CSV table of C-alpha atoms in Angstrom, one decimal:
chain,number,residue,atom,x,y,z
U,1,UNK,CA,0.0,0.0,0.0
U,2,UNK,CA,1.2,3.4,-0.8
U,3,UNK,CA,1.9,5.9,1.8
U,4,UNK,CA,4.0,9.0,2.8
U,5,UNK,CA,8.1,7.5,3.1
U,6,UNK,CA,9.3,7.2,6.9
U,7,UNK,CA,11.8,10.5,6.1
U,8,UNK,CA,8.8,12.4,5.3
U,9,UNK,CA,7.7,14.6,8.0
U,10,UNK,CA,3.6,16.5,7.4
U,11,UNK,CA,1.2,18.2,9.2
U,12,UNK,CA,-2.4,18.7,7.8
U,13,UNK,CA,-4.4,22.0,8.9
U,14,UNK,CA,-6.9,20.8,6.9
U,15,UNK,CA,-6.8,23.3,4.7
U,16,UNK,CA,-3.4,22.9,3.8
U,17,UNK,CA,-0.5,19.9,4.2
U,18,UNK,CA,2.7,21.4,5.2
U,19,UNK,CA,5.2,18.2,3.9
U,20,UNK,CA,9.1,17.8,4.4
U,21,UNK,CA,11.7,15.5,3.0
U,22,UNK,CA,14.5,15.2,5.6
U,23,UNK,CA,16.5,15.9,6.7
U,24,UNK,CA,17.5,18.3,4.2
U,25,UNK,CA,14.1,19.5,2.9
U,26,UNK,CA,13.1,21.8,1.7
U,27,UNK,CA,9.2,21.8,3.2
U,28,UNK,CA,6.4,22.2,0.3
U,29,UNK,CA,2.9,23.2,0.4
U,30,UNK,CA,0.3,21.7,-1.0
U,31,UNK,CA,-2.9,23.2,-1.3
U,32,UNK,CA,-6.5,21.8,-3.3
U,33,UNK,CA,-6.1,19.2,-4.9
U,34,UNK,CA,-2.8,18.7,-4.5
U,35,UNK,CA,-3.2,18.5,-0.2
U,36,UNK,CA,-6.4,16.1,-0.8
U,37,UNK,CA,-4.4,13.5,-3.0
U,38,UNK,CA,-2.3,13.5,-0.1
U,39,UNK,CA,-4.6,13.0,2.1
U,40,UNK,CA,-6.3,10.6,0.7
U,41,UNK,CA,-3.2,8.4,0.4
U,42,UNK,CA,-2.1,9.1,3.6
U,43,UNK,CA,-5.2,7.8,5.0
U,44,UNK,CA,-5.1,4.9,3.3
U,45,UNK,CA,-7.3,5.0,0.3
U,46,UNK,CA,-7.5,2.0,-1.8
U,47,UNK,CA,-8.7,4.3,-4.6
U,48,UNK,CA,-7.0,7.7,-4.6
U,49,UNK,CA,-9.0,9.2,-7.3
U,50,UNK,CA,-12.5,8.1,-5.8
U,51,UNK,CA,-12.0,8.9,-2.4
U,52,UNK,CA,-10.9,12.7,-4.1
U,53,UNK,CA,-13.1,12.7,-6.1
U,54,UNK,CA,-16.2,11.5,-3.5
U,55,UNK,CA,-15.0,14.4,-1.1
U,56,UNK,CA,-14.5,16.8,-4.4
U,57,UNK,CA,-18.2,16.0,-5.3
U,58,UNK,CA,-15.9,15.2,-8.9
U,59,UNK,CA,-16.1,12.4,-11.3
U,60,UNK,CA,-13.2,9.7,-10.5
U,61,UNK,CA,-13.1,8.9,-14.3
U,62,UNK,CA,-12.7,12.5,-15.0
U,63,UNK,CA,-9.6,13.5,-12.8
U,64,UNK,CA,-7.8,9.7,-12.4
U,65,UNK,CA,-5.0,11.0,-15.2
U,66,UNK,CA,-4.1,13.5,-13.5
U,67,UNK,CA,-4.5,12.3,-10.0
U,68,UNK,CA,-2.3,8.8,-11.1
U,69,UNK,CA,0.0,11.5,-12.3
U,70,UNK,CA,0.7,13.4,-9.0
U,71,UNK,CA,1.0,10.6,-7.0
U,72,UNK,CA,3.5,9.2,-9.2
U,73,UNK,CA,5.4,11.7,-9.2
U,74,UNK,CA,5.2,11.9,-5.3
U,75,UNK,CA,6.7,8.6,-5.4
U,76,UNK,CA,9.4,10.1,-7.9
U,77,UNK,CA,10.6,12.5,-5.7
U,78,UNK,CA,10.5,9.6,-2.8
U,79,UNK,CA,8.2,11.3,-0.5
U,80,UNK,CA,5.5,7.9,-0.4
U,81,UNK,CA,6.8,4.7,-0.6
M,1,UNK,CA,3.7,22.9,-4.8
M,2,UNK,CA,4.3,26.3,-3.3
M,3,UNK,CA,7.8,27.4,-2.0
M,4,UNK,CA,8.2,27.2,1.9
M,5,UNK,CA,7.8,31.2,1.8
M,6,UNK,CA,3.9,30.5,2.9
M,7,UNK,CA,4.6,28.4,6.2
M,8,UNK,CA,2.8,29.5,9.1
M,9,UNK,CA,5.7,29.9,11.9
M,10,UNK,CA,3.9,27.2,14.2
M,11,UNK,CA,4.1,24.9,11.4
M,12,UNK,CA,7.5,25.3,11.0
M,13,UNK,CA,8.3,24.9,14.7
M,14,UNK,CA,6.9,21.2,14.4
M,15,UNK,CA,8.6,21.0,11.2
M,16,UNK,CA,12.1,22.3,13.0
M,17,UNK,CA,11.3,19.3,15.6
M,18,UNK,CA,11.2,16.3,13.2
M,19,UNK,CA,13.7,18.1,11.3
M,20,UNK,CA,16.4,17.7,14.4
M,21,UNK,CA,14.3,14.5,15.7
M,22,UNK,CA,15.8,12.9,12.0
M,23,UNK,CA,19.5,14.2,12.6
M,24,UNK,CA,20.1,13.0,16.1
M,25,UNK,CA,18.9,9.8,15.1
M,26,UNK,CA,21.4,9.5,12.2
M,27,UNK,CA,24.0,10.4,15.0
M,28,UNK,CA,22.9,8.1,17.4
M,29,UNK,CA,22.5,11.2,19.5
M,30,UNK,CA,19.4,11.2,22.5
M,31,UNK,CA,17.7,13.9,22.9
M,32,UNK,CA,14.6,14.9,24.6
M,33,UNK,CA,11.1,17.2,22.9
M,34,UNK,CA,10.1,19.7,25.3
M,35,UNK,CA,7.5,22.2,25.1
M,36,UNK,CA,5.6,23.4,22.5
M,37,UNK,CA,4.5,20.5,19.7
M,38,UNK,CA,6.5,18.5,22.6
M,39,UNK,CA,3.6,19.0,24.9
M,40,UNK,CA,1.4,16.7,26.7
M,41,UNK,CA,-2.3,17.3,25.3
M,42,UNK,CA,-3.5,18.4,29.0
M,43,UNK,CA,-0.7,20.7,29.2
M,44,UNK,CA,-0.8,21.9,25.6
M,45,UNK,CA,-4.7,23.3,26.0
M,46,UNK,CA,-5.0,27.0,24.9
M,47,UNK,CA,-1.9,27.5,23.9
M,48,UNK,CA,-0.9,29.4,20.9
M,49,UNK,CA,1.3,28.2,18.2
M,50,UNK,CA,5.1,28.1,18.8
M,51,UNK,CA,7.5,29.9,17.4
M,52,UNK,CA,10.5,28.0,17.4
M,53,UNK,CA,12.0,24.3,19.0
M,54,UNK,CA,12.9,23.0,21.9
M,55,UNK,CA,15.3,20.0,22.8
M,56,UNK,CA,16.8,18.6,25.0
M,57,UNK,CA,20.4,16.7,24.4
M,58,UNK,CA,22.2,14.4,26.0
M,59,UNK,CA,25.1,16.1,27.3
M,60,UNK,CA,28.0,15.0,26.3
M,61,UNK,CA,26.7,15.0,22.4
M,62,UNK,CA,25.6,18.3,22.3
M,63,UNK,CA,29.0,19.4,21.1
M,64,UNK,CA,28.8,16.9,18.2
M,65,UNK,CA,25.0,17.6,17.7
M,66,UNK,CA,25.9,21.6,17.7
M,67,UNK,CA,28.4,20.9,14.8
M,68,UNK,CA,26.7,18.9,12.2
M,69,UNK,CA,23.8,21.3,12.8
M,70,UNK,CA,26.2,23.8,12.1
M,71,UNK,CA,27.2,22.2,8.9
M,72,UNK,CA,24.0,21.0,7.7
M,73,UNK,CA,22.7,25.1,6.9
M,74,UNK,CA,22.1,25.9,10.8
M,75,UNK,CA,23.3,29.4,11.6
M,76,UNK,CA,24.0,30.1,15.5
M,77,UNK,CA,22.2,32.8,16.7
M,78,UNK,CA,22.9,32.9,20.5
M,79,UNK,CA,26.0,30.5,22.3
M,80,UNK,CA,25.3,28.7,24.8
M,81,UNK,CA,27.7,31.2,27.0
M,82,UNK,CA,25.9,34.1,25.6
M,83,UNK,CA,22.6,33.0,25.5
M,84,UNK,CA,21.7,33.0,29.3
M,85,UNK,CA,23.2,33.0,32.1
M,86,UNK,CA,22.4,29.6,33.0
M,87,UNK,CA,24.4,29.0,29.8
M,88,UNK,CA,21.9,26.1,29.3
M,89,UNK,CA,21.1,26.6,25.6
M,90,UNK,CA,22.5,27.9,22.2
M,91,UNK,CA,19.6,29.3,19.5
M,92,UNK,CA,20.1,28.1,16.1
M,93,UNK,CA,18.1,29.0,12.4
M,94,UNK,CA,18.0,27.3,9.3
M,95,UNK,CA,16.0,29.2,6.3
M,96,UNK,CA,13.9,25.8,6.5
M,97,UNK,CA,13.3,25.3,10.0
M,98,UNK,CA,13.3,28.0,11.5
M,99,UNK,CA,14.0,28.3,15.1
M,100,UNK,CA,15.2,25.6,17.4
M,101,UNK,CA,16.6,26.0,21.0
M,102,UNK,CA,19.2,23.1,21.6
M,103,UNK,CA,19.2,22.8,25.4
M,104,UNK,CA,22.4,21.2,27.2
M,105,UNK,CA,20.8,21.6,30.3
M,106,UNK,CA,17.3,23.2,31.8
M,107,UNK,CA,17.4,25.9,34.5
M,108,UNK,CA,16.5,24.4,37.4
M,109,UNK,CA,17.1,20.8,37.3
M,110,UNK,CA,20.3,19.1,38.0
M,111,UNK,CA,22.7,19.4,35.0
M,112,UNK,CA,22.9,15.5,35.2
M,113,UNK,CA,18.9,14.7,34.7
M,114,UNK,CA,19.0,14.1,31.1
M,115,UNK,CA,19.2,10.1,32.1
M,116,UNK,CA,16.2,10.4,34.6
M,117,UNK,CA,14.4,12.3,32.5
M,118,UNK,CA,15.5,9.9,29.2
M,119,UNK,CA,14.5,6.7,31.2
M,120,UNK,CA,11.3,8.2,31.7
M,121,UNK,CA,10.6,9.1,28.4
M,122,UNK,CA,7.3,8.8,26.5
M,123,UNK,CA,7.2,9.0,22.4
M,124,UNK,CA,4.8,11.2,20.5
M,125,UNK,CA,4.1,12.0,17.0
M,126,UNK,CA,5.6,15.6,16.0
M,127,UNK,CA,4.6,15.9,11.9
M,128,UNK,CA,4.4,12.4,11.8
M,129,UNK,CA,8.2,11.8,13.2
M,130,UNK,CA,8.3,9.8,16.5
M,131,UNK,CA,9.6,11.8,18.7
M,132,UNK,CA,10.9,11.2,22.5
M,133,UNK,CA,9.5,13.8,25.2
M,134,UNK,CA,9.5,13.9,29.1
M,135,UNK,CA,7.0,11.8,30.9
M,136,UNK,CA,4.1,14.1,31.9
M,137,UNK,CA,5.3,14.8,35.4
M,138,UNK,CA,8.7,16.3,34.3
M,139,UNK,CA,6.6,18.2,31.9
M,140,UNK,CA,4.5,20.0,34.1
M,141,UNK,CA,8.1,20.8,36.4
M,142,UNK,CA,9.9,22.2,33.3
M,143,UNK,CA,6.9,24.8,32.4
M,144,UNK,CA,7.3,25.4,36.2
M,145,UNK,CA,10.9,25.8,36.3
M,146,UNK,CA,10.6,28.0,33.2
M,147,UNK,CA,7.6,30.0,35.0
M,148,UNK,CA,9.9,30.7,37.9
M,149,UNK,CA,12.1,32.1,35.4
M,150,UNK,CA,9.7,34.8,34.2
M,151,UNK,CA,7.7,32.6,32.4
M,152,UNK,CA,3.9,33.1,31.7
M,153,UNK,CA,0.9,32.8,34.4
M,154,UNK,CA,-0.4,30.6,32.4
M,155,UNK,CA,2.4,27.9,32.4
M,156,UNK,CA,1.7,28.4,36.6
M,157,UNK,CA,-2.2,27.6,36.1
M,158,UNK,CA,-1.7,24.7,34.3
M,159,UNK,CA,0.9,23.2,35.3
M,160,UNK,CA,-0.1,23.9,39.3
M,161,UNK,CA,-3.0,25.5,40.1
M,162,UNK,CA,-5.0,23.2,37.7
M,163,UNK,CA,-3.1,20.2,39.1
M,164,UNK,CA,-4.3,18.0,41.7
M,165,UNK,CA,-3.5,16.8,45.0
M,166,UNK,CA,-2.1,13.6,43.3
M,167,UNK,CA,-0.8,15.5,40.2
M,168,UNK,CA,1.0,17.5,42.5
M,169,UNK,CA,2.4,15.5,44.8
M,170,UNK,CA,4.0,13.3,42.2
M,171,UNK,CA,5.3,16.3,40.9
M,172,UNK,CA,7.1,17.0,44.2
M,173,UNK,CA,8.6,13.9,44.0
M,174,UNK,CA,10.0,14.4,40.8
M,175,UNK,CA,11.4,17.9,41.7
M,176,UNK,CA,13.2,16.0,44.5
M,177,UNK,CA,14.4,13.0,42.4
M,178,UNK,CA,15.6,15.8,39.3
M,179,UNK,CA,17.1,18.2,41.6
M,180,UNK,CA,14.4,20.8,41.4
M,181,UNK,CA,13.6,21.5,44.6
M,182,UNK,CA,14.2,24.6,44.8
M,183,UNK,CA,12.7,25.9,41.2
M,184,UNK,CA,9.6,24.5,41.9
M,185,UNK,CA,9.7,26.1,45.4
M,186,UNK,CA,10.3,29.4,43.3
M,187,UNK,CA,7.5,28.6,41.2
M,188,UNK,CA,4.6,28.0,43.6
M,189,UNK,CA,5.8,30.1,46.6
M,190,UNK,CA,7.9,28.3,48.7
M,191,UNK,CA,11.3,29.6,48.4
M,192,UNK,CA,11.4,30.6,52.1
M,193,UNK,CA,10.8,27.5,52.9
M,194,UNK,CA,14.7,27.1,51.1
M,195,UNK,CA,16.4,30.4,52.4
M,196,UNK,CA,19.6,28.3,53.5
M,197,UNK,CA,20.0,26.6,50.5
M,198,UNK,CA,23.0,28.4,48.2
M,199,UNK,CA,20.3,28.6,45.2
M,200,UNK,CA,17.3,30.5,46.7
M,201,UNK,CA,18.7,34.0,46.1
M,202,UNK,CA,19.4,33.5,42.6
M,203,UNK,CA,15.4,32.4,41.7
M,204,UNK,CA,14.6,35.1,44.2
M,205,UNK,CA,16.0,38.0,41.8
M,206,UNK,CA,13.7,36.0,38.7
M,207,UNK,CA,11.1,37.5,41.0
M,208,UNK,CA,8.7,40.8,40.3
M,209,UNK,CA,10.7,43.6,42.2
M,210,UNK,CA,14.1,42.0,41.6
M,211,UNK,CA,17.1,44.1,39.9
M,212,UNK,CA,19.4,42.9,37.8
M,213,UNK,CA,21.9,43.2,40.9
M,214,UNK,CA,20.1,41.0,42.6
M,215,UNK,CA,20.4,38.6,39.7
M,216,UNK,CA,24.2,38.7,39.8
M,217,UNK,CA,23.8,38.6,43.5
M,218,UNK,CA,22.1,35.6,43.5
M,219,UNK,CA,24.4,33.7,40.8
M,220,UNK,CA,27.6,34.5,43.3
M,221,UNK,CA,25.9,32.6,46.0
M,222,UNK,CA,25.0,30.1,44.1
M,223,UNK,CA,28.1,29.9,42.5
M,224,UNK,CA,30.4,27.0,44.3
M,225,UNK,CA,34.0,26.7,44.1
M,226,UNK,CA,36.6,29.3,42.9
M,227,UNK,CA,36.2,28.7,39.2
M,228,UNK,CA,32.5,29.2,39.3
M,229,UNK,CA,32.8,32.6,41.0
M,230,UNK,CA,35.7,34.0,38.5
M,231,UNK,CA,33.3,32.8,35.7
M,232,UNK,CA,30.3,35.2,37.2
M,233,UNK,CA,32.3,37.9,38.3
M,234,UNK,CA,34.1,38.0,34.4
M,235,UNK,CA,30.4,37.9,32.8
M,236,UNK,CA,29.2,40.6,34.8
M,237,UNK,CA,30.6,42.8,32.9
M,238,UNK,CA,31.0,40.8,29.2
M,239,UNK,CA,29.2,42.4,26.5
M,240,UNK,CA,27.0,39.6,24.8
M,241,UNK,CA,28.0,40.2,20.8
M,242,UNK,CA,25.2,37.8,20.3
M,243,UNK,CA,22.8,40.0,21.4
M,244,UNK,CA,24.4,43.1,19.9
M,245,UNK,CA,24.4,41.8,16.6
M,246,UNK,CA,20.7,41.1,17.0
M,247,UNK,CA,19.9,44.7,18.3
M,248,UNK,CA,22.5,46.1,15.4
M,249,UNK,CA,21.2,43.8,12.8
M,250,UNK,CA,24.6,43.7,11.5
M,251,UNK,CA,28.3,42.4,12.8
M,252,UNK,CA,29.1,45.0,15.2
M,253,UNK,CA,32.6,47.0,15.1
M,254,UNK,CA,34.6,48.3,17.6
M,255,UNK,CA,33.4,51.6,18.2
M,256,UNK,CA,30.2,49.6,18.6
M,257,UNK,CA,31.8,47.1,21.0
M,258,UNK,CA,33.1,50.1,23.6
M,259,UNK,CA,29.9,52.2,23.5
M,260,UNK,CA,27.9,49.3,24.0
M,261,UNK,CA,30.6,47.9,26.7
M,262,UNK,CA,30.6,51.2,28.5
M,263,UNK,CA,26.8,51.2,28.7
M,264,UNK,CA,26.5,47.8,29.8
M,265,UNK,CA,29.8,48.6,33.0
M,266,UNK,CA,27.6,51.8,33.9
M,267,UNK,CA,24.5,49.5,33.7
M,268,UNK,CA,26.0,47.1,36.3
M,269,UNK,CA,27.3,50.0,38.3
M,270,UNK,CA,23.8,51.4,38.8
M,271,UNK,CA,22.1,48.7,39.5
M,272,UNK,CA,24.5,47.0,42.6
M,273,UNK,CA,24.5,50.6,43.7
M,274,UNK,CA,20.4,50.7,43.8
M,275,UNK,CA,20.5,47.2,45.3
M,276,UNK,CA,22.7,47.7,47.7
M,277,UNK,CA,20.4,51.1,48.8
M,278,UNK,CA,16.8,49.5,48.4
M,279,UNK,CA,17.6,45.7,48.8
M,280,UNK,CA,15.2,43.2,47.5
M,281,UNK,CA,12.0,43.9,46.0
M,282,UNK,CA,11.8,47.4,44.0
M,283,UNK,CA,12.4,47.5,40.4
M,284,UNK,CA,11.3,45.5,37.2
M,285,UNK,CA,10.5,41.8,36.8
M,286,UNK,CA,13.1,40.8,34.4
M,287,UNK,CA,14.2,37.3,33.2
M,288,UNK,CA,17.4,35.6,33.3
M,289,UNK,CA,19.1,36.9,30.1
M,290,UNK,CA,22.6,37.9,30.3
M,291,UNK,CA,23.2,41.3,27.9
């Protein structure tokens, strides 16, 4: 199952997720979309783009490119594992 | 993805704690949360957000600690000679993490409590790192040791006056097992109770009405052995550049060093002479800062 790497520190204001790589960083903020994909993988979902999607009140068919895309490259940068 | 320019400072001061949580494990380094993030949630109610870190290192690392910080885009802001007079902590910043206090000691417990307090350690979730932080009854005696300090009423209320019997009690105990006895005395109004004991004067001038005479007063008694009394008497009059260069905002030169170092001797003059003519009691409540 995906989820944020052990090196990865977050906090969620639920607004916003506040994320940093460590221990050299830099922290990154993720806001909309972005901060729900995380979220929603950090939480455990077995569908990403559903569970944003349900909580978006969006079509899962409609945003699963992109949302595939961002957590790919989440895993790309090595912040989920 | 933004830039880290829009991080609220409270975030980043839980940020700064698994930041230096993450280097002290890759150094095998212990080291102890306190305050803030580090808070236990009954102590942590109505509290603002933080503005910077606290830890709490295992002595004889801090040097080590202080040094790959140092290397790893930490600046020093404060020593730990110049940052207090306890000398207990140095204040670093990193254009990441802000803030972070790296304690060698806390003001008010033996120097040698790190193990007590390590053995009696709890682990909590700071932005998701696990982090190690003093049981709940040491917690509630460092905000009071830090109240006694100058800290803030409401460390007092929660920490004490919310507490009960039990609550307090066991934080009696711990006092006496961390050598605090006399800081939480100073923190809940007992310090007569502990007007033999070499350490009471120097709490006494953290006090409302204490001058900064009786503050240098106070660390002479405490003070033991020869070497200990040279090191007050020569800081008496030191100029902190630390704290210069903060007021400057720039490196300070050495016209800037004299005027500054005359102020501060004709500072120190005044205030033994208006202690020794008013004694205890008159002035402003001031905190432990050296300047």
């Amino acid at each position: 199952m995906t989820k944020p790497a052990a090196h990865v520190a977050w906090l969620d204001d639920e607004s916003t997720v506040y994320l940093a790589p460590l221990p050299d960083g830099p922290p990154v903020v993720l806001r909309g979309p972005a901060a729900a994909i995380w979220r929603a993988v950090a939480t455990g979902a077995s569908d990403v783009a559903a569970e944003v999607a349900q909580q978006h009140g969006a079509d899962a068919d409609d945003i699963a490119d992109d949302v595939n895309a961002f957590v790919a490259d989440l895993h790309a940068r090595g912040w989920l594992t | 993805m933004a830039p880290d320019l829009d991080i609220p400072i409270g975030v980043r001061a839980h940020l700064a704690h698994a930041a230096i949580e993450v280097l002290a494990r890759s150094l095998e380094i212990r080291l102890l949360h306190v305050k803030g993030p580090a808070l236990d949630p009954e102590l942590a109610r109505g509290r603002g957000p933080s503005t910077d870190a606290d830890v709490l290192v295992e002595p004889a690392h801090v040097a080590r600690l202080r040094t790959t910080m140092l290397n790893s885009g930490w600046r020093e802001v404060t020593g730990f000679t110049t940052g207090s007079a306890f000398q207990h902590a140095a204040t670093l910043h990193h254009d990441h993490w802000g803030y972070v206090d790296v304690h060698r000691a806390f003001p008010g417990l033996a120097f040698d409590s790190f193990d007590k307090l390590w053995q009696r350690r709890t682990t909590v979730p700071i932005a998701h790192i696990d982090c190690a932080v003093p049981d709940l009854d040491s917690q509630r005696l460092i905000l009071l040791a830090h109240y006694a300090r100058g800290g803030k009423p409401a460390d007092h209320e929660i920490a004490w006056e919310s507490a009960s019997a039990q609550d307090r009690q066991r934080v009696r105990a711990r006092a006496s097992e961390l050598g605090a006895t006399v800081a939480l005395a100073a923190a809940i109004g007992e310090l007569d109770q502990h007007a033999a004991d070499p350490a009471s004067a120097l709490w006494r001038s953290f006090q409302p009405g204490a001058t900064r005479g009786d503050e240098w007063r106070g660390r002479w008694r405490a003070a033991t052995g020869p070497r200990e009394k040279v090191r007050v008497a020569t800081q008496f009059v030191r100029l902190n550049r630390d704290h210069l260069r903060m007021e400057l905002g720039r490196e300070p030169d050495t016209r800037d060093v004299v005027r500054a170092w005359r102020r501060r001797v004709g500072r120190a003059v005044g205030s033994l002479r208006r202690g020794a003519r008013r004694g205890p009691g008159k002035g402003q409540h001031r905190g432990s800062s050296v300047d």
